């Protein structure tokens, strides 16, 4: 048994070193766990040497040595539990110092064995079978120490229990390993304290061996200190962003609750399945998963009859050797920013009073239509119309009345024209309309329908006899070879000039003679 304890101490020390080497990847999880394993190493080695002693002074020496590991193991395990279950925010230097007050005092009290005996009253030993067994009477300091360490182990178990209940299937299996391992040393330690162990042997070091083996499975098989802790630092249920964790093969390892709101088809059974299969109905997600580039994408999701917008970004998870162990796909919620950007875009492209396109944006649309025409052919038409006698409305009824007229005219154009048509405010009481896929004859028909509508409009807040007509200048691409925005506007404006001069409230199509005036 002494040989087993010594070998176990070597194994524990080995695992402590391996765990500590992963601190660059796993951060404090590795630091706290390696500290716990090192403390258990001291405990196991000390107990092995205690059992090999032949005198009470020798036994007391190793008992004092053991207590360094006994008192430090539980606080390290508790800190590891906090960090591993996503409660690392509670770990501060001040709280760590407070956490170690009782253990440090207990270590100091243990060193009084053989003199004051603050922790071990009436120390003695007896041979039971082949072993020298150390006995002592409990003191208030020992009771306080046992209660405190037991509480730390209990709280650690509760933290992992909560994680097991609330987490996904894959992480639940990993947490079960740690949760189960936390009970073994605790139960074996209580058996020793209450003298229930065979031959009064302290079974706690043997429980630590079992703990080390279980944790090693998590280290080397489940990879719990490489992939999952990194992901859990990002994933927490209260965040508004969605997070999806994939391994190198593209298999789903974990996701948070917000992602389930974005993709309701995800459930606990999705863990362990290939992401491409789970998102087979989402084309955008297929592209995001397949694309190795880390460029941001935008995805729109309908939530509660409202559109929610997310920016999607992929991030690599690398180990200490900079080898990829997986990916995190984060869905950053930016609905408010998206709506604000849309509003700014509307303000930048629309006339503030009438709601139709402003001059700058309308010209851009015409340039796009010219480019389409030059590439694919076809026809399009452009008309400019000016409200007749609009100045009299402003003079008689005021500028607010003029604004009412402009708004009504603009809304009428938006309601009556086709979806492919674009309406812009050219300036003052002048409006301009782009009509794609429209030859000259169809353009005249649309212009005539609009002219009739405008001359019969009535305006809320103005007398019924207020009528505002419009004069139209119309131009068509008409299979012209040389065409430009400036040329179109100039020709349409020339036709409008003729409509004004020849009586108003009419439509004039550009003729070459107009250009010579």
XYZ file of C-alpha atoms in Angstrom:
517
model
C 0.000 0.000 0.000
C 2.908 2.307 0.714
C 4.258 1.530 -2.745
C 0.849 2.341 -4.288
C 0.776 5.673 -2.454
C 4.259 6.604 -3.660
C 3.417 5.662 -7.259
C 0.189 7.617 -6.916
C 2.135 10.658 -5.716
C 4.298 10.452 -8.824
C 1.185 10.187 -11.028
C -0.431 13.161 -9.298
C 2.744 15.222 -9.699
C 2.846 14.280 -13.381
C -0.761 15.389 -13.905
C -0.060 18.612 -11.995
C 2.822 19.402 -14.357
C 0.809 18.549 -17.475
C -2.118 20.649 -16.299
C 0.143 23.592 -15.435
C 1.669 23.426 -18.922
C -1.775 24.203 -20.368
C -2.165 27.455 -18.473
C -1.560 29.576 -21.604
C -4.586 27.993 -23.256
C -6.887 27.338 -20.300
C -5.829 30.203 -18.051
C -6.723 30.016 -14.375
C -8.587 26.723 -14.743
C -5.237 25.022 -15.348
C -3.500 27.015 -12.581
C -6.074 26.135 -9.941
C -6.338 22.468 -10.928
C -2.576 22.012 -11.037
C -2.369 23.612 -7.566
C -4.970 21.158 -6.289
C -3.137 18.169 -7.796
C 0.166 19.357 -6.316
C -1.456 19.653 -2.875
C -2.802 16.120 -3.223
C 0.683 14.971 -4.208
C 2.046 16.342 -0.928
C -0.777 14.658 0.981
C -0.321 11.236 -0.664
C 3.471 11.260 -0.344
C 3.292 12.399 3.264
C 0.840 9.657 4.164
C 2.994 7.004 2.480
C 5.968 8.108 4.578
C 3.767 8.298 7.688
C 2.804 4.644 7.235
C 6.478 3.718 6.833
C 7.451 5.388 10.131
C 8.618 3.425 13.179
C 8.249 6.038 15.891
C 5.811 8.743 16.995
C 8.244 11.638 16.277
C 8.672 10.393 12.704
C 4.907 10.092 12.255
C 4.316 13.597 13.646
C 6.885 15.023 11.223
C 5.064 13.584 8.225
C 1.631 14.554 9.622
C 2.834 18.143 9.782
C 4.053 17.784 6.167
C 0.766 16.219 5.032
C -1.291 19.112 6.344
C 0.264 21.468 3.830
C -1.446 19.449 1.109
C -4.594 18.641 3.132
C -5.383 22.288 3.856
C -4.570 23.670 0.385
C -6.261 21.071 -1.849
C -9.892 22.045 -1.123
C -9.444 25.825 -1.680
C -7.661 25.160 -4.987
C -10.470 22.805 -6.037
C -13.093 25.387 -5.090
C -11.358 28.062 -7.199
C -11.123 25.593 -10.087
C -14.851 24.890 -9.731
C -15.717 28.584 -9.816
C -13.664 29.178 -12.939
C -14.736 26.022 -14.759
C -18.449 26.680 -14.190
C -18.327 30.226 -15.559
C -18.199 32.026 -12.189
C -14.662 33.307 -12.582
C -15.846 36.904 -12.157
C -16.158 36.206 -8.407
C -12.458 35.385 -8.140
C -10.469 38.413 -6.973
C -7.162 38.718 -5.133
C -8.969 39.920 -2.002
C -11.371 36.975 -2.003
C -8.561 34.481 -2.634
C -6.725 35.894 0.391
C -9.853 35.532 2.545
C -10.406 32.006 1.214
C -6.988 30.864 2.438
C -7.103 32.383 5.941
C -8.448 29.260 7.683
C -6.267 26.799 5.682
C -3.100 28.807 6.393
C -3.968 29.063 10.109
C -4.645 25.317 10.131
C -1.228 24.629 8.562
C 0.382 26.776 11.265
C -1.640 24.965 13.937
C -0.550 21.608 12.495
C 3.103 22.600 12.998
C 2.465 22.762 16.765
C 2.094 18.959 16.829
C 4.495 17.712 19.501
C 4.355 20.903 21.532
C 1.061 22.821 21.857
C -0.934 20.301 19.805
C -3.475 22.920 18.693
C -4.790 20.710 15.871
C -4.063 17.210 17.223
C -4.734 16.697 20.923
C -3.081 13.793 22.720
C -1.111 12.396 19.695
C -0.269 8.679 19.780
C 0.057 5.643 17.527
C -0.709 1.935 17.582
C 0.203 -0.938 15.328
C -2.885 -2.295 13.608
C -1.890 -5.173 11.415
C 1.210 -4.133 9.430
C 0.574 -0.382 9.800
C 1.435 2.171 12.461
C -1.796 4.170 12.803
C -1.701 7.722 14.087
C -4.418 8.634 16.605
C -5.381 11.928 18.193
C -8.309 13.621 19.890
C -10.262 16.288 18.001
C -9.750 19.916 18.955
C -11.936 22.890 18.158
C -9.361 23.940 15.572
C -9.523 20.541 13.848
C -13.344 20.602 13.869
C -13.308 24.088 12.359
C -10.810 22.990 9.690
C -12.777 19.861 8.765
C -16.043 21.818 8.575
C -14.481 24.548 6.430
C -12.844 22.156 3.961
C -16.048 20.112 3.749
C -18.045 23.240 2.961
C -15.634 24.144 0.153
C -15.985 20.673 -1.345
C -19.773 20.821 -0.936
C -20.005 24.191 -2.676
C -17.778 22.886 -5.467
C -20.090 19.931 -5.975
C -23.121 22.247 -6.013
C -21.502 24.417 -8.694
C -20.931 21.428 -10.939
C -24.413 20.115 -10.164
C -25.909 23.403 -11.357
C -23.759 23.284 -14.488
C -24.860 19.714 -15.194
C -28.539 20.677 -14.908
C -28.348 23.813 -17.056
C -25.805 22.960 -19.727
C -25.804 21.069 -23.014
C -25.355 17.311 -23.380
C -21.675 17.344 -24.382
C -20.627 19.702 -21.602
C -22.875 17.775 -19.192
C -20.873 14.598 -19.815
C -17.614 16.414 -19.162
C -18.983 18.101 -16.028
C -20.181 14.742 -14.716
C -16.565 13.538 -14.706
C -15.456 16.413 -12.503
C -18.603 16.253 -10.370
C -18.150 12.543 -9.662
C -14.453 12.930 -8.912
C -15.124 15.624 -6.304
C -17.062 13.213 -4.089
C -14.498 10.423 -3.836
C -11.826 12.163 -1.670
C -14.560 13.878 0.328
C -16.353 10.638 1.214
C -13.125 8.774 1.952
C -11.965 11.670 4.170
C -15.196 11.640 6.170
C -14.901 7.868 6.594
C -11.484 8.406 8.162
C -12.637 11.232 10.437
C -15.577 9.213 11.739
C -13.406 6.058 12.060
C -15.340 4.049 9.489
C -12.371 3.068 7.333
C -10.807 -0.436 7.618
C -7.890 -0.697 10.035
C -8.323 3.064 10.670
C -6.440 3.788 7.439
C -6.839 7.227 5.858
C -8.445 6.395 2.502
C -8.380 9.989 1.289
C -5.085 9.658 -0.632
C -6.513 6.643 -2.425
C -9.585 8.685 -3.258
C -7.243 11.304 -4.674
C -5.776 8.660 -6.983
C -9.244 7.928 -8.338
C -9.856 11.656 -8.734
C -6.627 12.048 -10.698
C -7.582 9.196 -13.019
C -11.042 10.670 -13.664
C -9.638 14.137 -14.254
C -7.025 12.658 -16.590
C -9.840 11.284 -18.745
C -11.181 14.792 -19.024
C -7.729 16.140 -19.802
C -6.722 13.734 -22.523
C -9.953 12.256 -23.866
C -12.604 14.934 -23.357
C -10.153 17.825 -23.803
C -11.991 19.731 -21.090
C -9.092 22.089 -20.338
C -8.499 23.010 -23.970
C -11.736 23.508 -25.852
C -14.638 23.734 -23.445
C -13.202 26.208 -20.880
C -12.272 28.579 -23.675
C -15.757 28.408 -25.076
C -17.422 28.727 -21.668
C -15.543 31.998 -21.090
C -17.542 33.371 -24.011
C -20.806 31.465 -23.653
C -23.100 32.526 -20.859
C -26.817 32.359 -20.887
C -27.491 36.031 -20.250
C -25.631 37.387 -23.260
C -27.579 38.809 -26.167
C -25.220 37.397 -28.759
C -25.502 33.829 -29.998
C -22.459 31.547 -29.863
C -21.848 28.235 -31.643
C -18.783 26.078 -30.845
C -17.484 23.590 -33.418
C -14.583 21.169 -33.267
C -12.075 20.675 -36.098
C -14.388 18.256 -37.878
C -17.256 20.749 -37.970
C -19.167 18.933 -35.240
C -21.336 20.947 -32.848
C -19.725 20.960 -29.386
C -21.853 23.559 -27.632
C -24.101 26.612 -28.094
C -25.828 29.071 -25.811
C -29.501 29.807 -25.244
C -29.559 32.874 -27.467
C -28.513 30.756 -30.441
C -31.557 28.551 -29.866
C -33.711 31.665 -30.199
C -32.009 32.449 -33.498
C -32.259 28.846 -34.729
C -35.200 27.097 -32.992
C -34.345 23.820 -34.721
C -31.340 23.407 -32.408
C -31.802 21.236 -29.320
C -29.735 19.108 -26.948
C -29.664 16.322 -29.528
C -27.812 18.678 -31.888
C -24.674 18.308 -29.759
C -22.317 15.883 -31.427
C -23.900 16.218 -34.861
C -22.299 17.789 -37.919
C -23.126 21.485 -38.221
C -23.726 21.250 -41.972
C -26.422 18.650 -41.338
C -28.106 20.644 -38.576
C -28.185 23.807 -40.703
C -29.075 22.083 -43.966
C -32.095 24.381 -44.445
C -30.165 27.627 -43.824
C -28.194 28.532 -46.950
C -26.394 31.426 -45.298
C -25.259 29.239 -42.391
C -24.020 26.600 -44.832
C -21.825 29.238 -46.486
C -20.569 30.532 -43.134
C -19.625 27.057 -41.896
C -17.922 26.054 -45.159
C -16.042 29.321 -45.607
C -12.650 29.191 -43.923
C -12.274 32.975 -44.164
C -13.152 34.959 -41.055
C -14.985 37.761 -42.856
C -18.145 39.040 -41.225
C -21.530 38.132 -42.662
C -24.958 39.526 -41.974
C -27.902 37.283 -41.199
C -31.538 38.276 -40.718
C -33.798 36.298 -38.389
C -37.539 36.673 -37.817
C -38.176 36.730 -34.064
C -41.694 37.343 -32.737
C -42.794 38.806 -36.087
C -39.922 41.303 -35.983
C -36.718 41.092 -37.972
C -33.554 40.793 -35.886
C -30.157 41.387 -37.432
C -26.873 39.690 -36.531
C -23.305 40.076 -37.693
C -21.622 36.679 -37.870
C -17.917 36.161 -37.288
C -15.781 33.020 -37.033
C -12.882 32.811 -34.584
C -10.294 30.069 -34.273
C -9.616 28.235 -31.007
C -5.940 27.312 -30.817
C -3.971 25.259 -28.305
C -0.639 26.257 -26.766
C 1.153 25.081 -29.896
C -1.065 27.327 -32.048
C -2.812 24.301 -33.518
C -6.488 24.735 -34.260
C -8.762 22.732 -31.958
C -12.051 24.215 -33.100
C -13.984 27.345 -34.011
C -16.365 29.752 -32.327
C -19.041 31.321 -34.526
C -20.459 34.403 -32.830
C -23.725 36.073 -33.813
C -23.439 39.685 -32.685
C -26.844 41.279 -32.199
C -26.933 44.646 -33.929
C -30.598 45.279 -34.683
C -30.530 48.760 -33.152
C -27.392 49.678 -35.081
C -28.891 48.249 -38.278
C -32.082 50.281 -37.869
C -30.045 53.399 -37.168
C -27.923 52.787 -40.263
C -31.086 52.283 -42.327
C -32.472 55.571 -41.012
C -29.241 57.353 -41.832
C -29.270 55.820 -45.295
C -32.842 57.024 -45.829
C -31.886 60.501 -44.640
C -28.923 60.484 -47.015
C -30.936 59.333 -50.035
C -34.409 60.857 -49.528
C -35.864 64.318 -49.547
C -36.719 65.268 -45.973
C -40.026 66.981 -46.824
C -41.622 64.743 -49.430
C -40.029 61.343 -48.741
C -39.053 60.765 -52.384
C -35.435 60.353 -53.471
C -33.260 63.432 -53.252
C -31.474 64.830 -56.263
C -28.123 63.140 -55.560
C -29.508 59.631 -55.059
C -31.892 59.932 -58.005
C -29.008 60.823 -60.293
C -27.182 57.711 -59.048
C -30.223 55.583 -59.946
C -30.299 57.060 -63.439
C -26.590 56.314 -63.883
C -27.296 52.694 -62.897
C -30.136 52.479 -65.403
C -27.943 53.920 -68.168
C -25.277 51.303 -67.383
C -27.913 48.551 -67.535
C -29.257 49.940 -70.835
C -25.808 50.090 -72.404
C -25.094 46.487 -71.396
C -28.415 44.778 -72.062
C -30.311 47.202 -74.340
C -34.055 47.764 -74.117
C -35.618 51.140 -73.305
C -36.277 53.462 -70.412
C -37.933 56.873 -70.109
C -37.374 59.920 -67.952
C -39.816 62.712 -67.187
C -39.521 66.006 -65.373
C -42.679 67.773 -64.220
C -43.093 71.179 -62.648
C -46.132 72.305 -60.649
C -47.953 75.144 -62.398
C -48.760 78.310 -60.447
C -47.175 76.876 -57.303
C -45.817 80.315 -56.411
C -49.395 81.633 -56.110
C -50.238 78.938 -53.562
C -47.275 80.006 -51.447
C -48.129 83.690 -51.820
C -51.836 83.322 -51.002
C -51.857 80.544 -48.388
C -48.277 80.554 -47.092
C -45.344 78.186 -47.226
C -46.990 75.612 -44.958
C -49.731 75.264 -47.567
C -47.025 74.852 -50.186
C -45.508 72.045 -48.145
C -48.918 70.322 -47.989
C -49.146 70.445 -51.776
C -45.616 69.089 -52.286
C -46.207 66.202 -49.879
C -49.511 65.276 -51.492
C -48.045 65.349 -54.999
C -45.098 63.190 -53.912
C -47.306 60.624 -52.131
C -49.587 60.442 -55.189
C -46.620 59.648 -57.417
C -45.388 56.958 -55.018
C -48.843 55.356 -54.799
C -49.795 55.445 -58.469
C -46.570 54.655 -60.284
C -45.122 51.156 -60.674
C -42.742 49.579 -58.158
C -39.915 49.689 -60.686
C -40.343 53.456 -61.167
C -38.304 55.917 -59.085
C -39.442 59.373 -58.031
C -37.103 62.179 -57.029
C -37.376 65.821 -56.101
C -35.399 67.806 -58.630
C -35.632 71.032 -56.664
C -38.361 73.395 -55.422
C -41.632 72.284 -57.052
C -39.905 70.176 -59.733
C -40.022 66.386 -59.649
C -38.318 63.808 -61.817
C -39.387 60.219 -62.547
C -37.319 57.342 -63.924
C -39.298 54.606 -65.711
C -37.200 51.493 -66.494
C -38.253 49.100 -69.281
C -40.501 51.793 -70.704
C -40.452 53.043 -74.285
C -41.644 56.498 -75.356
C -45.258 55.491 -75.973
C -45.680 53.809 -72.600
C -43.922 56.755 -70.985
C -46.493 59.121 -72.491
C -49.314 56.953 -71.152
C -47.870 56.963 -67.630
C -47.282 60.704 -67.769
C -50.841 61.351 -68.955
C -52.324 59.233 -66.162
C -50.257 61.113 -63.604
C -51.148 64.515 -65.117
C -54.866 63.775 -64.763
C -54.476 62.615 -61.192
C -52.595 65.752 -60.202
C -55.063 68.202 -61.720
C -57.896 66.629 -59.707
C -56.121 66.471 -56.362
C -57.607 68.121 -53.297
C -55.517 69.060 -50.297
C -56.425 68.619 -46.646
C -56.324 71.988 -44.907
C -56.738 73.986 -48.121
C -59.926 75.204 -49.807
C -61.526 72.733 -52.236
C -61.091 75.135 -55.135
C -57.304 75.022 -54.816
C -56.079 73.063 -57.808
C -52.469 72.591 -58.828
C -51.657 71.284 -62.292
C -48.303 70.122 -63.663
C -46.374 70.459 -66.939
C -44.312 67.491 -68.137
C -41.157 67.077 -70.201
C -40.578 63.517 -71.415
C -37.523 61.849 -72.960
C -36.768 58.237 -73.837
C -33.578 56.296 -74.458
C -35.195 55.310 -77.790
C -32.252 53.144 -78.899
C -29.818 56.045 -78.765
C -26.159 55.088 -78.957
C -24.677 58.072 -77.137
C -26.530 58.673 -73.881
C -25.617 60.329 -70.592
C -27.282 61.693 -67.492
C -26.552 65.270 -68.474
C -27.993 64.745 -71.972
C -31.195 63.159 -70.642
C -31.787 65.899 -68.097
C -31.097 68.612 -70.625
C -33.516 67.140 -73.165
C -36.260 66.510 -70.578
C -35.875 70.047 -69.268
C -36.114 71.452 -72.833
C -39.366 69.527 -73.371
C -40.691 70.842 -70.047
C -39.861 74.378 -71.083
C -41.961 73.934 -74.206
C -44.867 72.515 -72.161
C -44.781 75.613 -69.964
C -44.617 77.983 -72.900
C -47.460 76.343 -74.787
C -50.110 76.509 -72.092
C -49.046 74.411 -69.066
C -50.834 71.320 -67.719
C -49.624 69.261 -70.639
C -46.990 66.739 -71.729
C -44.303 67.512 -74.251
C -41.933 64.927 -75.670
C -38.441 66.059 -76.471
C -37.867 66.984 -80.089
C -34.647 68.024 -81.723
C -36.103 71.478 -82.258
C -36.256 71.921 -78.467
C -32.485 71.634 -78.296
C -32.120 74.480 -80.816
C -34.225 76.920 -78.779
